[in-house]
Amino acid sequence: MKRLRIGIIDIVSRGPTRALYARIMNASLASIMPQVIGVWCQEQGHEVTFVCYTGFEDLLTELPDNVDLVFIGAFTEAAHTAYALSNLFRARGAITAIGGPHARCYPEDAARYFDYVLGFTDKDVLCDVLRDCSQHRPAGVCLAASRQPGTLPGVRERWQFIDQTLRKAPLLKMVPMLGSMGCPYTCAFCIDAAVPYQPMDFEVLREDLRFLRTRFKRPLVAWHDPNFGVRFNDYLDMIEDAVPPGSIDFVAESSLSLLSEAHLKRLKRNSFKGVLPGIESWFALGDKSKTGALVGMAKVRQVSEHVNLILSYIPYIQTNFVLGLDTDEGPDPFELTKRFLDMTPGAFPAYSLLSAFGRAAPLNLDYQRSGRVLPFPFHFLNNNGAMNVRPANYSWRRLYDLVLDLTRYSFSTRAIFRRLLATEGVTSRWMNVVRAVSTEGFGRARYHREIRTRLDSDPQFRPYFEQESGALPQFYKNIVRQDLGPLMEWLPEDALYHDPNAYMKAERSKDVVALV
Ligand code: SF4
């Protein structure tokens, strides 16, 4: 096989940024799979140039212009950046491939702009691409393994890419590790619910933890598991066997149901510094928060008590909520979240507007069948830039009034100050303040206020939101133009528009084939 010059771009930021939080955090948010692809390509004898795009690089000059094949990893919010890059590299004669969440959620759309669209990617799928490495246009080919790979290159093998990325992080340097894939829980909206739970090789994990201690005085590991600690004792046994307790700091996403007091004691002993459980709703999803059938204020009390208990063991906690769920109605869900914040001042609240990411979850078929999915451009599908599911129980104006009110409440001077007092440790305190005053708190409140104002004053808004018109308001076009900067000239003209019902149509055409 010819030795290929391969470029790999892990897009963390959907465009150039100067935000303080992005400066501190983005390099620590790098994905694992682009690094894995880099290792596998090198194993096959190819030459790899790797870039993690954090929003501070000049993407037009970072990669050599004579690459044969470019792999791009992107979340949906970065799809337009990815499409523009693909167009640019194709114009220079390269073959392009996309992987990551956007490719899994919107393969039909991605195939319009890439030669290869990769779903679950294992070494065989990658080798197929490397062998074929040819143009597939106008429609790219979609390739996927039947399941996630059983093993992945560990930190030691990925180190060259991790190291070059973390050099961009001025303060916090989080090393991404993966202990497991999939999740045994069945939250209907989650992309990981349909992926069978699978632990990664403990020997590799043990080796990686030991290796990291040779690279940092005190490493910080971010577990990228969708739900860390499903086999809690096995993982903690492995960590304790690998390194002395307290020699590595950890953060992890874990559901409340896994964070019992006995588990918290062990996590504290092993220096877990941050957890990110999902609460999602006061009226649904009781299993993952261990609140069973409790709803409303009773659930708030129990979850608040639990989160305060967690805070007595682990200094940093982000609690995740979804706003606008079909199970929510009236002001109560929002008022209850405010009560939760009053009773749990140390928790950092992260809000997501209800969103349906293409094929991410079968639940999205229901939204598409009932005609509730709006075609907001991908650039806004980051859980906050737009809500692409028409709310079941709110008008748009009412919903944005409530979202804005809750955001202001959560990031008021009083709330920031109370959070500061209720948080232990310099890093946790400082993180909470930076997040509140940067894009996530103040920035989001500003943005939601703008949307709410335009729902009254911008004549293009209401028809688009009410699905009476498919004409995208100029406001959104301007943001894409501004965010993409010089890449905008490479964005294909039709890329701002996608079929929001592509998943449903693909499922229907399967039925037709079956009948025939
Ligand atoms: S517990 Fe978390 S990771 Fe698991 S299915 Fe629910 S949302 Fe997804």
PDB file of N, CA and C in Angstrom, residues 242-292:
ATOM      1  N   ALA A 242      -3.141   0.081  40.627  1.00  0.00           N
ATOM      2  CA  ALA A 242      -2.203   0.701  39.680  1.00  0.00           C
ATOM      3  C   ALA A 242      -1.344   1.784  40.329  1.00  0.00           C
ATOM      4  N   VAL A 243      -1.964   2.625  41.126  1.00  0.00           N
ATOM      5  CA  VAL A 243      -1.232   3.795  41.654  1.00  0.00           C
ATOM      6  C   VAL A 243      -1.613   4.040  43.111  1.00  0.00           C
ATOM      7  N   PRO A 244      -0.718   4.669  43.890  1.00  0.00           N
ATOM      8  CA  PRO A 244      -1.068   4.956  45.286  1.00  0.00           C
ATOM      9  C   PRO A 244      -2.248   5.917  45.358  1.00  0.00           C
ATOM     10  N   PRO A 245      -3.166   5.703  46.314  1.00  0.00           N
ATOM     11  CA  PRO A 245      -4.333   6.588  46.429  1.00  0.00           C
ATOM     12  C   PRO A 245      -3.899   8.040  46.554  1.00  0.00           C
ATOM     13  N   GLY A 246      -4.520   8.912  45.793  1.00  0.00           N
ATOM     14  CA  GLY A 246      -4.222  10.341  45.899  1.00  0.00           C
ATOM     15  C   GLY A 246      -3.106  10.804  44.986  1.00  0.00           C
ATOM     16  N   SER A 247      -2.496   9.885  44.212  1.00  0.00           N
ATOM     17  CA  SER A 247      -1.387  10.330  43.363  1.00  0.00           C
ATOM     18  C   SER A 247      -1.872  10.827  41.996  1.00  0.00           C
ATOM     19  N   ILE A 248      -3.112  10.524  41.646  1.00  0.00           N
ATOM     20  CA  ILE A 248      -3.708  11.029  40.402  1.00  0.00           C
ATOM     21  C   ILE A 248      -5.079  11.604  40.750  1.00  0.00           C
ATOM     22  N   ASP A 249      -5.394  12.774  40.201  1.00  0.00           N
ATOM     23  CA  ASP A 249      -6.737  13.335  40.379  1.00  0.00           C
ATOM     24  C   ASP A 249      -7.623  12.875  39.227  1.00  0.00           C
ATOM     25  N   PHE A 250      -8.918  12.691  39.538  1.00  0.00           N
ATOM     26  CA  PHE A 250      -9.850  12.209  38.519  1.00  0.00           C
ATOM     27  C   PHE A 250     -11.107  13.074  38.482  1.00  0.00           C
ATOM     28  N   VAL A 251     -11.677  13.181  37.284  1.00  0.00           N
ATOM     29  CA  VAL A 251     -13.052  13.681  37.154  1.00  0.00           C
ATOM     30  C   VAL A 251     -13.808  12.674  36.286  1.00  0.00           C
ATOM     31  N   ALA A 252     -15.117  12.569  36.504  1.00  0.00           N
ATOM     32  CA  ALA A 252     -15.888  11.560  35.769  1.00  0.00           C
ATOM     33  C   ALA A 252     -17.350  11.958  35.704  1.00  0.00           C
ATOM     34  N   GLU A 253     -17.991  11.472  34.637  1.00  0.00           N
ATOM     35  CA  GLU A 253     -19.435  11.628  34.515  1.00  0.00           C
ATOM     36  C   GLU A 253     -20.051  10.354  35.088  1.00  0.00           C
ATOM     37  N   SER A 254     -20.929  10.513  36.068  1.00  0.00           N
ATOM     38  CA  SER A 254     -21.457   9.329  36.740  1.00  0.00           C
ATOM     39  C   SER A 254     -22.874   9.623  37.190  1.00  0.00           C
ATOM     40  N   SER A 255     -23.760   8.634  37.135  1.00  0.00           N
ATOM     41  CA  SER A 255     -25.140   8.936  37.536  1.00  0.00           C
ATOM     42  C   SER A 255     -25.270   8.891  39.055  1.00  0.00           C
ATOM     43  N   LEU A 256     -26.234   9.642  39.574  1.00  0.00           N
ATOM     44  CA  LEU A 256     -26.410   9.733  41.023  1.00  0.00           C
ATOM     45  C   LEU A 256     -26.607   8.353  41.639  1.00  0.00           C
ATOM     46  N   SER A 257     -27.250   7.457  40.894  1.00  0.00           N
ATOM     47  CA  SER A 257     -27.539   6.134  41.451  1.00  0.00           C
ATOM     48  C   SER A 257     -26.254   5.367  41.775  1.00  0.00           C
ATOM     49  N   LEU A 258     -25.127   5.775  41.190  1.00  0.00           N
ATOM     50  CA  LEU A 258     -23.858   5.078  41.460  1.00  0.00           C
ATOM     51  C   LEU A 258     -23.061   5.772  42.560  1.00  0.00           C
ATOM     52  N   LEU A 259     -23.566   6.910  43.051  1.00  0.00           N
ATOM     53  CA  LEU A 259     -22.774   7.706  43.991  1.00  0.00           C
ATOM     54  C   LEU A 259     -23.328   7.572  45.421  1.00  0.00           C
ATOM     55  N   SER A 260     -23.341   6.342  45.910  1.00  0.00           N
ATOM     56  CA  SER A 260     -23.760   6.106  47.303  1.00  0.00           C
ATOM     57  C   SER A 260     -22.663   6.612  48.239  1.00  0.00           C
ATOM     58  N   GLU A 261     -22.967   6.718  49.541  1.00  0.00           N
ATOM     59  CA  GLU A 261     -21.948   7.249  50.460  1.00  0.00           C
ATOM     60  C   GLU A 261     -20.726   6.327  50.516  1.00  0.00           C
ATOM     61  N   ALA A 262     -20.960   5.025  50.484  1.00  0.00           N
ATOM     62  CA  ALA A 262     -19.813   4.099  50.511  1.00  0.00           C
ATOM     63  C   ALA A 262     -18.922   4.335  49.294  1.00  0.00           C
ATOM     64  N   HIS A 263     -19.542   4.534  48.142  1.00  0.00           N
ATOM     65  CA  HIS A 263     -18.764   4.794  46.923  1.00  0.00           C
ATOM     66  C   HIS A 263     -18.052   6.139  47.023  1.00  0.00           C
ATOM     67  N   LEU A 264     -18.742   7.124  47.587  1.00  0.00           N
ATOM     68  CA  LEU A 264     -18.126   8.461  47.690  1.00  0.00           C
ATOM     69  C   LEU A 264     -16.872   8.420  48.554  1.00  0.00           C
ATOM     70  N   LYS A 265     -16.928   7.632  49.635  1.00  0.00           N
ATOM     71  CA  LYS A 265     -15.750   7.533  50.510  1.00  0.00           C
ATOM     72  C   LYS A 265     -14.556   6.993  49.718  1.00  0.00           C
ATOM     73  N   ARG A 266     -14.849   6.000  48.905  1.00  0.00           N
ATOM     74  CA  ARG A 266     -13.753   5.394  48.133  1.00  0.00           C
ATOM     75  C   ARG A 266     -13.272   6.348  47.038  1.00  0.00           C
ATOM     76  N   LEU A 267     -14.192   7.076  46.456  1.00  0.00           N
ATOM     77  CA  LEU A 267     -13.797   8.049  45.423  1.00  0.00           C
ATOM     78  C   LEU A 267     -12.926   9.130  46.032  1.00  0.00           C
ATOM     79  N   LYS A 268     -13.301   9.585  47.219  1.00  0.00           N
ATOM     80  CA  LYS A 268     -12.504  10.634  47.877  1.00  0.00           C
ATOM     81  C   LYS A 268     -11.096  10.117  48.181  1.00  0.00           C
ATOM     82  N   ARG A 269     -11.024   8.881  48.688  1.00  0.00           N
ATOM     83  CA  ARG A 269      -9.717   8.309  49.007  1.00  0.00           C
ATOM     84  C   ARG A 269      -8.843   8.252  47.754  1.00  0.00           C
ATOM     85  N   ASN A 270      -9.478   8.089  46.614  1.00  0.00           N
ATOM     86  CA  ASN A 270      -8.720   7.990  45.354  1.00  0.00           C
ATOM     87  C   ASN A 270      -8.690   9.299  44.584  1.00  0.00           C
ATOM     88  N   SER A 271      -8.954  10.389  45.307  1.00  0.00           N
ATOM     89  CA  SER A 271      -8.775  11.733  44.752  1.00  0.00           C
ATOM     90  C   SER A 271      -9.647  12.047  43.535  1.00  0.00           C
ATOM     91  N   PHE A 272     -10.899  11.638  43.588  1.00  0.00           N
ATOM     92  CA  PHE A 272     -11.856  12.100  42.569  1.00  0.00           C
ATOM     93  C   PHE A 272     -12.241  13.523  42.938  1.00  0.00           C
ATOM     94  N   LYS A 273     -11.992  14.463  42.026  1.00  0.00           N
ATOM     95  CA  LYS A 273     -12.180  15.884  42.329  1.00  0.00           C
ATOM     96  C   LYS A 273     -13.444  16.467  41.725  1.00  0.00           C
ATOM     97  N   GLY A 274     -14.021  15.760  40.768  1.00  0.00           N
ATOM     98  CA  GLY A 274     -15.219  16.318  40.141  1.00  0.00           C
ATOM     99  C   GLY A 274     -16.111  15.221  39.590  1.00  0.00           C
ATOM    100  N   VAL A 275     -17.424  15.379  39.736  1.00  0.00           N
ATOM    101  CA  VAL A 275     -18.377  14.453  39.105  1.00  0.00           C
ATOM    102  C   VAL A 275     -19.469  15.267  38.422  1.00  0.00           C
ATOM    103  N   LEU A 276     -20.042  14.663  37.393  1.00  0.00           N
ATOM    104  CA  LEU A 276     -21.055  15.376  36.593  1.00  0.00           C
ATOM    105  C   LEU A 276     -22.304  14.499  36.439  1.00  0.00           C
ATOM    106  N   PRO A 277     -23.121  14.400  37.467  1.00  0.00           N
ATOM    107  CA  PRO A 277     -24.314  13.568  37.316  1.00  0.00           C
ATOM    108  C   PRO A 277     -25.438  14.288  36.590  1.00  0.00           C
ATOM    109  N   GLY A 278     -26.290  13.513  35.929  1.00  0.00           N
ATOM    110  CA  GLY A 278     -27.452  14.088  35.254  1.00  0.00           C
ATOM    111  C   GLY A 278     -28.673  13.975  36.162  1.00  0.00           C
ATOM    112  N   ILE A 279     -29.344  15.087  36.397  1.00  0.00           N
ATOM    113  CA  ILE A 279     -30.627  15.041  37.116  1.00  0.00           C
ATOM    114  C   ILE A 279     -31.738  15.080  36.074  1.00  0.00           C
ATOM    115  N   GLU A 280     -31.510  15.858  35.036  1.00  0.00           N
ATOM    116  CA  GLU A 280     -32.370  16.010  33.849  1.00  0.00           C
ATOM    117  C   GLU A 280     -33.721  16.634  34.163  1.00  0.00           C
ATOM    118  N   SER A 281     -34.538  15.986  35.016  1.00  0.00           N
ATOM    119  CA  SER A 281     -35.915  16.476  35.170  1.00  0.00           C
ATOM    120  C   SER A 281     -36.429  16.152  36.568  1.00  0.00           C
ATOM    121  N   TRP A 282     -37.317  17.017  37.082  1.00  0.00           N
ATOM    122  CA  TRP A 282     -37.942  16.735  38.388  1.00  0.00           C
ATOM    123  C   TRP A 282     -39.170  15.864  38.227  1.00  0.00           C
ATOM    124  N   PHE A 283     -39.533  15.584  36.970  1.00  0.00           N
ATOM    125  CA  PHE A 283     -40.778  14.828  36.747  1.00  0.00           C
ATOM    126  C   PHE A 283     -40.565  13.536  35.964  1.00  0.00           C
ATOM    127  N   ALA A 284     -39.312  13.180  35.702  1.00  0.00           N
ATOM    128  CA  ALA A 284     -39.061  11.941  34.949  1.00  0.00           C
ATOM    129  C   ALA A 284     -37.658  11.433  35.259  1.00  0.00           C
ATOM    130  N   LEU A 285     -37.318  10.279  34.711  1.00  0.00           N
ATOM    131  CA  LEU A 285     -35.975   9.709  34.802  1.00  0.00           C
ATOM    132  C   LEU A 285     -35.502   9.523  36.248  1.00  0.00           C
ATOM    133  N   GLY A 286     -36.405   9.001  37.082  1.00  0.00           N
ATOM    134  CA  GLY A 286     -36.066   8.782  38.490  1.00  0.00           C
ATOM    135  C   GLY A 286     -35.025   7.693  38.696  1.00  0.00           C
ATOM    136  N   ASP A 287     -34.922   6.729  37.778  1.00  0.00           N
ATOM    137  CA  ASP A 287     -34.007   5.601  38.005  1.00  0.00           C
ATOM    138  C   ASP A 287     -32.558   6.044  38.098  1.00  0.00           C
ATOM    139  N   LYS A 288     -32.173   6.923  37.183  1.00  0.00           N
ATOM    140  CA  LYS A 288     -30.753   7.283  37.147  1.00  0.00           C
ATOM    141  C   LYS A 288     -30.362   8.181  38.315  1.00  0.00           C
ATOM    142  N   SER A 289     -31.363   8.835  38.953  1.00  0.00           N
ATOM    143  CA  SER A 289     -31.017   9.662  40.110  1.00  0.00           C
ATOM    144  C   SER A 289     -31.377   8.941  41.410  1.00  0.00           C
ATOM    145  N   LYS A 290     -31.767   7.680  41.304  1.00  0.00           N
ATOM    146  CA  LYS A 290     -32.091   6.849  42.472  1.00  0.00           C
ATOM    147  C   LYS A 290     -33.246   7.435  43.278  1.00  0.00           C
ATOM    148  N   THR A 291     -34.161   8.117  42.587  1.00  0.00           N
ATOM    149  CA  THR A 291     -35.296   8.697  43.305  1.00  0.00           C
ATOM    150  C   THR A 291     -36.587   7.973  42.949  1.00  0.00           C
ATOM    151  N   GLY A 292     -36.497   6.915  42.138  1.00  0.00           N
ATOM    152  CA  GLY A 292     -37.655   6.090  41.818  1.00  0.00           C
ATOM    153  C   GLY A 292     -38.845   6.897  41.348  1.00  0.00           C
TER     154      GLY A 292
END
